[in-house]
Short mmCIF file of C-alpha atoms and ligand atoms in Angstrom, two decimals:
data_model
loop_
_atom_site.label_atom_id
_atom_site.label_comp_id
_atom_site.label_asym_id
_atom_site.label_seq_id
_atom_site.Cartn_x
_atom_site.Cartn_y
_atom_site.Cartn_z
CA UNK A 28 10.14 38.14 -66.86
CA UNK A 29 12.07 38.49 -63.81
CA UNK A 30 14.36 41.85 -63.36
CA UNK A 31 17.59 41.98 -63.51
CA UNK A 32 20.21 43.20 -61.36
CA UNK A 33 24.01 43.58 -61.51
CA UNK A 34 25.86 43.20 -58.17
CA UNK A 35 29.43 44.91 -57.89
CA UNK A 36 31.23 43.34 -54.86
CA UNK A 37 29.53 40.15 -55.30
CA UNK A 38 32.35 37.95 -53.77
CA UNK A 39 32.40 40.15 -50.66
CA UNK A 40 30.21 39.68 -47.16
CA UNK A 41 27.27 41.98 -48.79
CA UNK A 42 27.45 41.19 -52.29
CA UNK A 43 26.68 37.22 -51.10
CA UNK A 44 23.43 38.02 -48.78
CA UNK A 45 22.23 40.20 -51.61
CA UNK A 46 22.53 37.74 -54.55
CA UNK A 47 20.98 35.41 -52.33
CA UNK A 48 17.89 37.49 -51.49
CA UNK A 49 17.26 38.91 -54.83
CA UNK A 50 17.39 35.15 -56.75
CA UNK A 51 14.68 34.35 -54.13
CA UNK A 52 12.86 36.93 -54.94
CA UNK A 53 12.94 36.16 -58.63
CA UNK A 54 15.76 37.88 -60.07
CA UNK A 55 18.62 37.16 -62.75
CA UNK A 56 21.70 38.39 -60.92
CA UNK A 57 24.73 39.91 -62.46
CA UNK A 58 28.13 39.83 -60.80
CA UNK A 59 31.31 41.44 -61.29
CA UNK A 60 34.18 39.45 -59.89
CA UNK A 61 37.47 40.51 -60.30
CA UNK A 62 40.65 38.09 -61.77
CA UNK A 63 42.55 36.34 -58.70
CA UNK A 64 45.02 33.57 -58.36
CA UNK A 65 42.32 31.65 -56.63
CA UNK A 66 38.67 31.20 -57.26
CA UNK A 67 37.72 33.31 -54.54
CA UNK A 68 33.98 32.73 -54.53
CA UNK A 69 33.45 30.85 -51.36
CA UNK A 70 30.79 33.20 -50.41
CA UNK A 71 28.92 32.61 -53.47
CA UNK A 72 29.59 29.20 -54.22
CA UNK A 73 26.14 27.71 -53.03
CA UNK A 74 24.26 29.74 -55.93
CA UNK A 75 26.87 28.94 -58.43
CA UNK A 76 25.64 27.69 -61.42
CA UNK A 77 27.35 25.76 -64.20
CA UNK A 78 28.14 28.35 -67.38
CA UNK A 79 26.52 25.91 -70.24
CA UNK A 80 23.34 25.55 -68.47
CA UNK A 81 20.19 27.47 -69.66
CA UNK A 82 18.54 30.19 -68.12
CA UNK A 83 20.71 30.69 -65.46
CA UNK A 84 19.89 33.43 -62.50
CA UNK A 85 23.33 33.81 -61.16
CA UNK A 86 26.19 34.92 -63.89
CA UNK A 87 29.71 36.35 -63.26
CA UNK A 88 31.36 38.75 -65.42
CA UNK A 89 35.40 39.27 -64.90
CA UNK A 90 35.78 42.67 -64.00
CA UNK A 91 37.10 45.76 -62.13
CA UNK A 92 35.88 49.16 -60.53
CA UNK A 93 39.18 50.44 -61.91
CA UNK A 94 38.70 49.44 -65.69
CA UNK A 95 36.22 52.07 -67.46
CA UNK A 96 35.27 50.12 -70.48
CA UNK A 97 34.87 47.31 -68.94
CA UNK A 98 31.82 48.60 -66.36
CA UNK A 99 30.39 50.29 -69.40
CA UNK A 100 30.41 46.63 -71.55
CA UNK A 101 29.30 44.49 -68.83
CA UNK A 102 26.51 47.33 -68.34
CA UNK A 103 25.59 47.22 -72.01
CA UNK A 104 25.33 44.11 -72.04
CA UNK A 105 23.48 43.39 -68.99
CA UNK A 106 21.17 46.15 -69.42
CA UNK A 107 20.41 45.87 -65.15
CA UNK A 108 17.08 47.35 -63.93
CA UNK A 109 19.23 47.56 -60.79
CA UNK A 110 22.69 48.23 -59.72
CA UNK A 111 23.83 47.44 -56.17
CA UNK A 112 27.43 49.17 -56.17
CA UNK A 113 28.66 46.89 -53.54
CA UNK A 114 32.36 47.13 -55.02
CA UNK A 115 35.17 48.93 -52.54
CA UNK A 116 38.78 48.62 -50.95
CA UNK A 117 36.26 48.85 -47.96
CA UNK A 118 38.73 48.61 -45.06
CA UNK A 119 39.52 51.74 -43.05
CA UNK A 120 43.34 50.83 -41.85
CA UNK A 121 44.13 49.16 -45.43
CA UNK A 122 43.30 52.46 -47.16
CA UNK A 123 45.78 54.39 -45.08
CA UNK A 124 48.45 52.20 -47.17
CA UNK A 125 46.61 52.29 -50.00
CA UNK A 126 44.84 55.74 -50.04
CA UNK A 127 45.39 55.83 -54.34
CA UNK A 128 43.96 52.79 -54.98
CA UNK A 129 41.47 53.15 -52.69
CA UNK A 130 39.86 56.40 -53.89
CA UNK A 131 40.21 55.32 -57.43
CA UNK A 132 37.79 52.36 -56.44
CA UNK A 133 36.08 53.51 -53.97
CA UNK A 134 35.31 57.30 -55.33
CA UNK A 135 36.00 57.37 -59.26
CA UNK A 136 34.71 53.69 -59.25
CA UNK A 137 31.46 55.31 -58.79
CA UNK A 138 31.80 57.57 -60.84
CA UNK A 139 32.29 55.18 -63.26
CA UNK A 140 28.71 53.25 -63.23
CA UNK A 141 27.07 56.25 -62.67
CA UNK A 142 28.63 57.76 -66.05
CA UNK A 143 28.24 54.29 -68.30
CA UNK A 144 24.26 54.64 -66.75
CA UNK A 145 24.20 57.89 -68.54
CA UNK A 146 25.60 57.02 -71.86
CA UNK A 147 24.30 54.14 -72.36
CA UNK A 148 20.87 55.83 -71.82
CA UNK A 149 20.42 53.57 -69.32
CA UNK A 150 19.13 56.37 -66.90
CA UNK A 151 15.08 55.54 -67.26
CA UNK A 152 15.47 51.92 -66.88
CA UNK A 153 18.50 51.46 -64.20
CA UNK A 154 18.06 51.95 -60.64
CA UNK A 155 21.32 52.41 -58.47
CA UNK A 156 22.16 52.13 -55.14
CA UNK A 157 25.32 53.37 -53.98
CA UNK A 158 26.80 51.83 -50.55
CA UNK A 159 27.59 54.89 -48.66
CA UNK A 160 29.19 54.33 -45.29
CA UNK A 161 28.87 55.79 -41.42
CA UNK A 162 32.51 56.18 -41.52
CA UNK A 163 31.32 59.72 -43.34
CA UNK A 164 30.59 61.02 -40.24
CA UNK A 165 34.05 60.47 -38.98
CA UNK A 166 34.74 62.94 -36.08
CA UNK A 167 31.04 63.23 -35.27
CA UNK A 168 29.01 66.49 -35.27
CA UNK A 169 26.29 65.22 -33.66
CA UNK A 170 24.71 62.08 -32.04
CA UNK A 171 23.46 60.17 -32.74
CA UNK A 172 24.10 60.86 -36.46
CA UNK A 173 21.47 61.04 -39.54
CA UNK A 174 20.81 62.07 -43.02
CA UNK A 175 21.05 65.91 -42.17
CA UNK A 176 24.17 65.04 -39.60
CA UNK A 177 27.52 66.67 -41.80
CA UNK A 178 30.23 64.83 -42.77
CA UNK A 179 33.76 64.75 -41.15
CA UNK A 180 35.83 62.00 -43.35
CA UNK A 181 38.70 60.71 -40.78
CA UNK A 182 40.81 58.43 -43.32
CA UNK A 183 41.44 57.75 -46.96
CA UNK A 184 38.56 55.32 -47.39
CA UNK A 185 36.16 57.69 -45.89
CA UNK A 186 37.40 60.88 -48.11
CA UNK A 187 36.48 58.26 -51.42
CA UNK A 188 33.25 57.25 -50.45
CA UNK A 189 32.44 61.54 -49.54
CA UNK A 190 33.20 62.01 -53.44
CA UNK A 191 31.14 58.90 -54.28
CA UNK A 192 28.25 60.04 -52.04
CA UNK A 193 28.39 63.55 -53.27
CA UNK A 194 28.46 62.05 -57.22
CA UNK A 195 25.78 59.92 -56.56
CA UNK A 196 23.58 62.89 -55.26
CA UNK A 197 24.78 65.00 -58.10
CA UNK A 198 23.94 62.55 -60.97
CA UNK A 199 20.34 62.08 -59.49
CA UNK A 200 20.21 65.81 -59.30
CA UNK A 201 21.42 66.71 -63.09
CA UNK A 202 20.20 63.98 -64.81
CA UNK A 203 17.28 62.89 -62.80
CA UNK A 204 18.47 59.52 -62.51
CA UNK A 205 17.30 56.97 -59.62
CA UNK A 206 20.63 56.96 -57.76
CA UNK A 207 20.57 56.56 -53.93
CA UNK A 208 22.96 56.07 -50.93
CA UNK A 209 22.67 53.94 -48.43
CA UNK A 210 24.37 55.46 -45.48
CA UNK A 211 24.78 51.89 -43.53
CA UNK A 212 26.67 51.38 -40.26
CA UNK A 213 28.62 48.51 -39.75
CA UNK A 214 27.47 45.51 -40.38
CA UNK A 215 28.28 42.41 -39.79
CA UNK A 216 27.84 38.11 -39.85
CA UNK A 217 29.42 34.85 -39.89
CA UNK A 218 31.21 36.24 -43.76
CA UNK A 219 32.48 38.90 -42.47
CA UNK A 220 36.04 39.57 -43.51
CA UNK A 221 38.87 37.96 -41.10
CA UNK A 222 40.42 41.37 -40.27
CA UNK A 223 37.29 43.66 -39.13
CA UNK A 224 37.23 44.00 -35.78
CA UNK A 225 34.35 41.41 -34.67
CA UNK A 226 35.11 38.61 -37.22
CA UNK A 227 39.04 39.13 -35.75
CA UNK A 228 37.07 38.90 -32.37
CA UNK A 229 34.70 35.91 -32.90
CA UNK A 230 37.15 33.73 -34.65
CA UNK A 231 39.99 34.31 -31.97
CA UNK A 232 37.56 33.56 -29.03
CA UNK A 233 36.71 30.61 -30.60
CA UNK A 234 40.07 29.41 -31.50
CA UNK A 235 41.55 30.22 -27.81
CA UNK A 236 38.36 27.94 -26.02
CA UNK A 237 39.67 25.31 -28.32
CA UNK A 238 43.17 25.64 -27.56
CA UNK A 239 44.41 26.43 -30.81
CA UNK A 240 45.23 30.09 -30.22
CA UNK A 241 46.82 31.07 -26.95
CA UNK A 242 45.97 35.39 -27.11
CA UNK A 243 44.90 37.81 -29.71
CA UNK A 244 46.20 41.27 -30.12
CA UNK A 245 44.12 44.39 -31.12
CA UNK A 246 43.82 47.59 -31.54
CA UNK A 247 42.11 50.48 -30.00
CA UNK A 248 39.26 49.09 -27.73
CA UNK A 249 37.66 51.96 -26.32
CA UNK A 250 35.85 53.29 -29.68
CA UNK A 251 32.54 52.52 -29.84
CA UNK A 252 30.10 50.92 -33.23
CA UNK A 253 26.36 50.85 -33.92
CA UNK A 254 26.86 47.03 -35.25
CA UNK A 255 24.16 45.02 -37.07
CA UNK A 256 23.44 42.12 -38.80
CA UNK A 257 24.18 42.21 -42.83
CA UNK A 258 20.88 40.45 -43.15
CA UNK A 259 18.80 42.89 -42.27
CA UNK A 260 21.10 45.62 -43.90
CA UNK A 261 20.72 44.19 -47.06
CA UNK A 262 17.12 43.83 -47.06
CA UNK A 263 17.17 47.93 -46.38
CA UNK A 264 19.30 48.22 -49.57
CA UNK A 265 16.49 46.33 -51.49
CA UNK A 266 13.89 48.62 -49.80
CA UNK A 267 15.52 51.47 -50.99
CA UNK A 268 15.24 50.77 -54.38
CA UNK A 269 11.94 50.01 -54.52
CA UNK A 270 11.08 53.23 -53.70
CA UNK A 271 8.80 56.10 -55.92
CA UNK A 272 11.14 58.81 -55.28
CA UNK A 273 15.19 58.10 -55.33
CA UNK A 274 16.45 59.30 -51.96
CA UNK A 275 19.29 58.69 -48.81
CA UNK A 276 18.78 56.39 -46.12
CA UNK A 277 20.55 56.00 -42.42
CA UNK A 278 20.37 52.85 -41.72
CA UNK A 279 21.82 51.94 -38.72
CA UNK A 280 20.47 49.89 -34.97
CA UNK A 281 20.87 53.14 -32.90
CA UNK A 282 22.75 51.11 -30.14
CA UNK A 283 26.59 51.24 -30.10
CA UNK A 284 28.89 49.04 -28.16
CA UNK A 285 32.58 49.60 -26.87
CA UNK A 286 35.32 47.07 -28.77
CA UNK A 287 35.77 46.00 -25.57
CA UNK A 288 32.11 45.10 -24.79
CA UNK A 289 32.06 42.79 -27.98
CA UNK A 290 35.00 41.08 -26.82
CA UNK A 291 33.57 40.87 -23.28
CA UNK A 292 30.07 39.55 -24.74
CA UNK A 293 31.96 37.11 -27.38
CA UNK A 294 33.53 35.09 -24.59
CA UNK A 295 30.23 35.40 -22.58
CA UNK A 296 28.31 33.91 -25.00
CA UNK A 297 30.50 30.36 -24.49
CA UNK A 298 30.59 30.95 -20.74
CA UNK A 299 34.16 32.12 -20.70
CA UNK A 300 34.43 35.67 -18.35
CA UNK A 301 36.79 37.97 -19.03
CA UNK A 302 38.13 40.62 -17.18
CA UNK A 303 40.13 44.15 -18.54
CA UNK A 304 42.59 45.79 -16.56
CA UNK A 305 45.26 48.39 -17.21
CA UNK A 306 45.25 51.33 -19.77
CA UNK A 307 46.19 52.23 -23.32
CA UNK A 308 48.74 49.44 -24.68
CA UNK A 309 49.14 48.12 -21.13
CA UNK A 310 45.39 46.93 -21.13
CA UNK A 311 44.94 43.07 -21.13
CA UNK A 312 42.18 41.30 -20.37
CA UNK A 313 42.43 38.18 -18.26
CA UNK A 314 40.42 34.79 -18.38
CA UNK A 315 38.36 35.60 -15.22
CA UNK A 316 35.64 31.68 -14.95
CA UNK A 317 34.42 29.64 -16.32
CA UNK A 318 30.79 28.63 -16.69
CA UNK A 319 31.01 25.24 -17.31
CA UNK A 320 27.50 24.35 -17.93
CA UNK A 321 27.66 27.17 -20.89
CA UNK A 322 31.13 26.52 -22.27
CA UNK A 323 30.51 21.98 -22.39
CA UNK A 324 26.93 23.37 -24.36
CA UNK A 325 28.21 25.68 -26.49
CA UNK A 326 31.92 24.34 -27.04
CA UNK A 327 32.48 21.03 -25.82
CA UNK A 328 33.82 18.76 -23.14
CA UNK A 329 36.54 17.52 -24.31
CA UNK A 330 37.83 21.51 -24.67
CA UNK A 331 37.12 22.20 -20.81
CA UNK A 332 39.93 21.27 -18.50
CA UNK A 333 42.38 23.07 -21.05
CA UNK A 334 40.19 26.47 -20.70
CA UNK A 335 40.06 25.78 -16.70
CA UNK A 336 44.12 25.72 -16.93
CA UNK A 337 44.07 28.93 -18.36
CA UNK A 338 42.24 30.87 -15.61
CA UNK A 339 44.02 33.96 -14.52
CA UNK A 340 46.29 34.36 -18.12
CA UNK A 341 45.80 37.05 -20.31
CA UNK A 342 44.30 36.46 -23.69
CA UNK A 343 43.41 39.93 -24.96
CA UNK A 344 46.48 41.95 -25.67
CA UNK A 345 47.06 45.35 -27.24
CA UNK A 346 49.12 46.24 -30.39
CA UNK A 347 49.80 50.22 -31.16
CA UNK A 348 50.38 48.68 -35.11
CA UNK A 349 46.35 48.16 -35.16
CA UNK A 350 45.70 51.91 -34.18
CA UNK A 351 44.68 54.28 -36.70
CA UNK A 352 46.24 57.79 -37.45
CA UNK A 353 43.10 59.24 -37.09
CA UNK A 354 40.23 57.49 -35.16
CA UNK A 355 36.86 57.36 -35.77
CA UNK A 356 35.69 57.38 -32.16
CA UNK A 357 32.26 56.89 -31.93
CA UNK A 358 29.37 56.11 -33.95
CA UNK A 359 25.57 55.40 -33.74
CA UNK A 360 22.73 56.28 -35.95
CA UNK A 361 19.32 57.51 -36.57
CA UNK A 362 17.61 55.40 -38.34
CA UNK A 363 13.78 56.94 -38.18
CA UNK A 364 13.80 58.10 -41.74
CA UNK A 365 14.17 54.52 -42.90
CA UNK A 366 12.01 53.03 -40.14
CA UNK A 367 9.08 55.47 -41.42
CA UNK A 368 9.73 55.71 -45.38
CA UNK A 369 10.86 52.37 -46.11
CA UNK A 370 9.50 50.69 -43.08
CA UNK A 371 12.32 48.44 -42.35
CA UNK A 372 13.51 47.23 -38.88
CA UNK A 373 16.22 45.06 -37.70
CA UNK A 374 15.46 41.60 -36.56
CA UNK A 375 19.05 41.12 -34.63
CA UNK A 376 19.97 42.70 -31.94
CA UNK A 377 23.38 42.49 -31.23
CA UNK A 378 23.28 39.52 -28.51
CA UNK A 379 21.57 37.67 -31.51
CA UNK A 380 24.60 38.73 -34.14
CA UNK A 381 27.69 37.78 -31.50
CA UNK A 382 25.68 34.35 -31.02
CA UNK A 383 25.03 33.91 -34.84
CA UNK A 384 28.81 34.46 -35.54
CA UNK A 385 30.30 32.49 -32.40
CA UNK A 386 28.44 29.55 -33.31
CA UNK A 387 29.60 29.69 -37.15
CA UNK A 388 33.22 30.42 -36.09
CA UNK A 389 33.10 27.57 -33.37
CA UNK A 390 31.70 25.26 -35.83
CA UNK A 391 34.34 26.81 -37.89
CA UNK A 392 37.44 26.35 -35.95
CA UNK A 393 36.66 22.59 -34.39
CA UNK A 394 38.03 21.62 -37.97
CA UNK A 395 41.17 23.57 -37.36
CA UNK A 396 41.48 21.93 -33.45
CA UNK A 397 41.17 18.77 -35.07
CA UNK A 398 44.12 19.08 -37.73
CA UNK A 399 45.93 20.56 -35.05
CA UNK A 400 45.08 17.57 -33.41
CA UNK A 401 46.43 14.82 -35.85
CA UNK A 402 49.84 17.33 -36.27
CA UNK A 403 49.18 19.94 -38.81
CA UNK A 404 51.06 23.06 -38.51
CA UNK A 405 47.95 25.63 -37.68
CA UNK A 406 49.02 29.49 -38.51
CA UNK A 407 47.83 32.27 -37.42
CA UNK A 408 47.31 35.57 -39.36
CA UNK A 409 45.27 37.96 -37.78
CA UNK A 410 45.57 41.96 -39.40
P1 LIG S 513 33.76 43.42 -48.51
O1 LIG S 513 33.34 42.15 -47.85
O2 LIG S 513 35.12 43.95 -48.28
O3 LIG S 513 33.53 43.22 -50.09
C1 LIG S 513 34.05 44.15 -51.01
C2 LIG S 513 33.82 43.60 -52.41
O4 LIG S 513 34.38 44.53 -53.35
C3 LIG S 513 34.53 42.25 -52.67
O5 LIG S 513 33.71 41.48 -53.52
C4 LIG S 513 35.78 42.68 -53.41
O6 LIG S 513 36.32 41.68 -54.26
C5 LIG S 513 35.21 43.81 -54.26
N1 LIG S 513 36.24 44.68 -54.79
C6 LIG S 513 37.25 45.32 -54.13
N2 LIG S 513 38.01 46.01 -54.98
C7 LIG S 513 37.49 45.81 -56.22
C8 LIG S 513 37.86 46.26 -57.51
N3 LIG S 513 38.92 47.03 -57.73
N4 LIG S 513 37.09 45.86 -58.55
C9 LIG S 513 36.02 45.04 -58.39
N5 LIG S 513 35.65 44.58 -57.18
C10 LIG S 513 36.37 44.97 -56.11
O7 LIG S 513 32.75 44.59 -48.13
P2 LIG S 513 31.26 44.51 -47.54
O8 LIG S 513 31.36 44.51 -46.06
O9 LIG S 513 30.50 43.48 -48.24
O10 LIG S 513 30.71 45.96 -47.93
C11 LIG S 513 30.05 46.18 -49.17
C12 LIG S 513 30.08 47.66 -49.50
O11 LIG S 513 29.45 48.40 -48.45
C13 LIG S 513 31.48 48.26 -49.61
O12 LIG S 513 31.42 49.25 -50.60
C14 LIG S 513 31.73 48.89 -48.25
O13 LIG S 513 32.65 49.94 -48.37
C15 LIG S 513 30.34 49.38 -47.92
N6 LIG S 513 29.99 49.45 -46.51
C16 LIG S 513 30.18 48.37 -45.69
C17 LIG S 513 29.77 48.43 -44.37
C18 LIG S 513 29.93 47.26 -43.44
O14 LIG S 513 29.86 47.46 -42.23
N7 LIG S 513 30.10 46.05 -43.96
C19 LIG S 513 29.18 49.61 -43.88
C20 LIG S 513 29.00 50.68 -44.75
C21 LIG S 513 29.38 50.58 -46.07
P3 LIG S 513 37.38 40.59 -53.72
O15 LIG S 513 36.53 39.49 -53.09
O16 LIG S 513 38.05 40.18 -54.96
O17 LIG S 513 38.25 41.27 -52.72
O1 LIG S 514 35.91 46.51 -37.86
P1 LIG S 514 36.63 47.72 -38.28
O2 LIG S 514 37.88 47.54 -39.08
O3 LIG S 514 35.56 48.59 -39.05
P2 LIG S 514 35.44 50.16 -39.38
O4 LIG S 514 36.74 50.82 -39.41
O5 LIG S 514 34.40 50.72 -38.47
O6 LIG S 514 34.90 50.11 -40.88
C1 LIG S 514 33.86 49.21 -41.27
O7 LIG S 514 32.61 49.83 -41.09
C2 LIG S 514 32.40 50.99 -41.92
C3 LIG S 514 31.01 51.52 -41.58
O8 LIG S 514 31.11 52.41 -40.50
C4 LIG S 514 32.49 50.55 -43.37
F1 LIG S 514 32.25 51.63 -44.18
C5 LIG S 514 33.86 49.98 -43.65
O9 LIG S 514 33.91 49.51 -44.99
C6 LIG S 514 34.09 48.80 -42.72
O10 LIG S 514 33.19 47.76 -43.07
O11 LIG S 514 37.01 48.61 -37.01
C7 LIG S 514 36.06 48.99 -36.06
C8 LIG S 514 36.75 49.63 -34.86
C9 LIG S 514 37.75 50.73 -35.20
O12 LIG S 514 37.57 51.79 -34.28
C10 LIG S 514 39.11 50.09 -34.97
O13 LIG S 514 40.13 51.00 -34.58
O14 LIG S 514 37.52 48.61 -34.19
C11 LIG S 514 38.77 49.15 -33.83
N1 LIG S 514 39.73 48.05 -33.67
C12 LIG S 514 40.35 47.71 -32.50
N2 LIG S 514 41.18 46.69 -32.69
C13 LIG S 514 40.14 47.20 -34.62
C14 LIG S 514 41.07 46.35 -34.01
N3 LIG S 514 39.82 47.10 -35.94
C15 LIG S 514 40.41 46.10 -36.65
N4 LIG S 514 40.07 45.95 -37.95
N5 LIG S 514 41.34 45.26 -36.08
C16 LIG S 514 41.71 45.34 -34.77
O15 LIG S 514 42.54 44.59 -34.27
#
């Protein structure tokens, strides 16, 4: 018999890659999904299976991170060897609006697995990892920043998942169970979310070589991320898990990037140069070439004399509304503890990521140029 795992956040960029690597590996996979007005499993929908088949390895469960006795029934009944708490209003600016909410999922939400565990005397059998975040180290207190590094919480989403870290370590610690965080830095890939910062990136680059888009506006472009690929992170998750000895793991590339660099690299990468000038919410940054060897390659020719037109305009554009109250400013990790113990290492760098998700998102967007094309109304809704 294969084991079984139940994935919280299963619909979400992390959630997907994991259910994907642990059928592979053999596993019956568990998901909680919560109730929306549309089917919202995109992500998943490849390893969907139909209900009223047999022996299934990939079944939903409807469910929330706010609902108690449901995480405790879909536990009981699942009876996981391993829980990947995946689950979380995970986005920094959101949880300034919705700091309630947001520690209620992301903090008691926790608490909540971590508790059914316990009484369902689950804690011999169920492994769980807990997806702790960089963002803990908030206003840094060291660099670059590991498992010993304190924490300095900078927004509503990062004070949630300090309580959910700290229960985590607290469960393990008073009732011996195998609970472990995953400290991960950002990650990211062709499903990330729309409104973090390098799928906002990739998928406006894209759209303004293809003419759909004429600029994009961000936010603050001078903090810096250690960004990899959610491949690998996941795989780290796994690692962690399989472990003798429960324990907390930095994971993290230990190379971090300005905004303004990704941008720079994303138009690169289809042989578009760009060029920043000005300061604050004056800065722009202007289309400055155009390779045109790179840009036919990687975009298309029927796409180039539009782009050539546009040499000279500003396309990059900066809103105050994306700023945060408080900024996390920089962040990079130290990853050597997981490197050693668990032996895991990266495969992408992060040329290899920003060319992974520009050639999705250009794949991606073509069908949007095309509607455009034959006179659909094309929106744009970038947060
Ligand atoms: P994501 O794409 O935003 O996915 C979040 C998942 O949580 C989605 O499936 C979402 O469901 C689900 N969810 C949200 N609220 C819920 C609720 N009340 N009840 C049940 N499910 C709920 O996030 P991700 O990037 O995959 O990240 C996975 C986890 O790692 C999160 O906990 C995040 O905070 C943490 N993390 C992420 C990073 C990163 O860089 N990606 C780094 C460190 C830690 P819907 O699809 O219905 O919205
Ligand atoms: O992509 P972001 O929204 O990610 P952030 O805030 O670093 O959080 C992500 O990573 C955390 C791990 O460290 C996770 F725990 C969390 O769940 C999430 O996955 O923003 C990155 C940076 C910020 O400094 C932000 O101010 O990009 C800056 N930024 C500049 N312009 C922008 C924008 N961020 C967004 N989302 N949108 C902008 O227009």
């Amino acid at each position: 018999m294969g084991k079984v795992a139940l994935i919280t956040g299963i619909t979400g960029q992390d959630g997907a890659y994991m259910s994907e690597y642990l059928i592979k590996k053999g596993y019956t996979v568990h998901g909680i999904k919560r109730r929306s007005s549309l089917f919202n499993t995109d992500r998943i929908d490849h390893l969907y299976q139909d209900p009223h088949l047999e022996n299934r390895n990939l079944i939903l469960h409807y469910g929330d991170m706010t609902d108690s006795m449901n995480i405790t029934r879909i536990i009981g009944e699942v009876q996981p060897d391993e829980i990947y708490n995946l689950a979380a209003q995970s986005h920094v600016k959101v949880s300034f609006d919705t700091p309630e909410y947001t520690a209620n999922v992301d903090g008691l939400g926790t608490l909540r697995i971590l508790e059914s565990v316990r009484l369902l005397n689950l804690t011999d059998k169920t492994r769980i990892y807990q997806a702790s975040t960089s963002e803990l180290y908030g206003l840094v207190q060291e660099i670059p920043q590991k498992e010993t590094t304190p924490f300095y919480p900078r927004s509503p989403y990062a004070a949630a998942k300090l309580y959910a870290y700290w229960i985590t370590v607290n469960y393990r610690e008073a009732y011996n169970m195998f609970a472990c965080n995953g400290i991960l830095f950002n990650h990211e890939s062709p499903l990330r979310g729309e409104t973090f910062v390098t799928r906002k990136i990739t998928r406006a680059v894209s759209r303004i070589a293809l003419g759909i888009q004429q600029d994009v506006y961000m936010g603050n472009l001078s903090s810096k991320r250690d960004w990899g690929h959610a491949k690998d992170y996941i795989k780290a998750m796994y690692l962690i898990l399989q472990q003798d000895t429960p324990d907390d793991y930095v994971i993290a590339t230990g190379v971090t990037t300005t905004i303004r660099d990704f941008i720079e690299k994303s138009f690169t990468e289809i042989g578009i140069k760009v060029e920043f000038c000005g300061t604050g919410a004056e800065e722009t940054g202007k289309i400055a070439e155009i390779i045109p060897d790179i840009f036919v390659n990687k975009v298309g020719e029927s796409f180039l004399e539009n782009i050539r037109k546009r040499i000279g305009e500003a396309v990059i554009k900066v809103d105050p509304k994306y700023f945060r109250p408080t900024e996390v400013e920089l962040l990079i990790g130290d990853a050597t503890k997981a490197r050693t113990k668990l032996s895991w290492e990266p495969k992408y760098n992060l040329d290899a990521l920003i060319e992974d998700m520009m050639q999705k998102d250009i794949k991606e967007m073509k069908k949007e140029a095309y509607l455009k094309e034959a006179g659909y109304r094309i929106l744009n809704y970038f947060e």
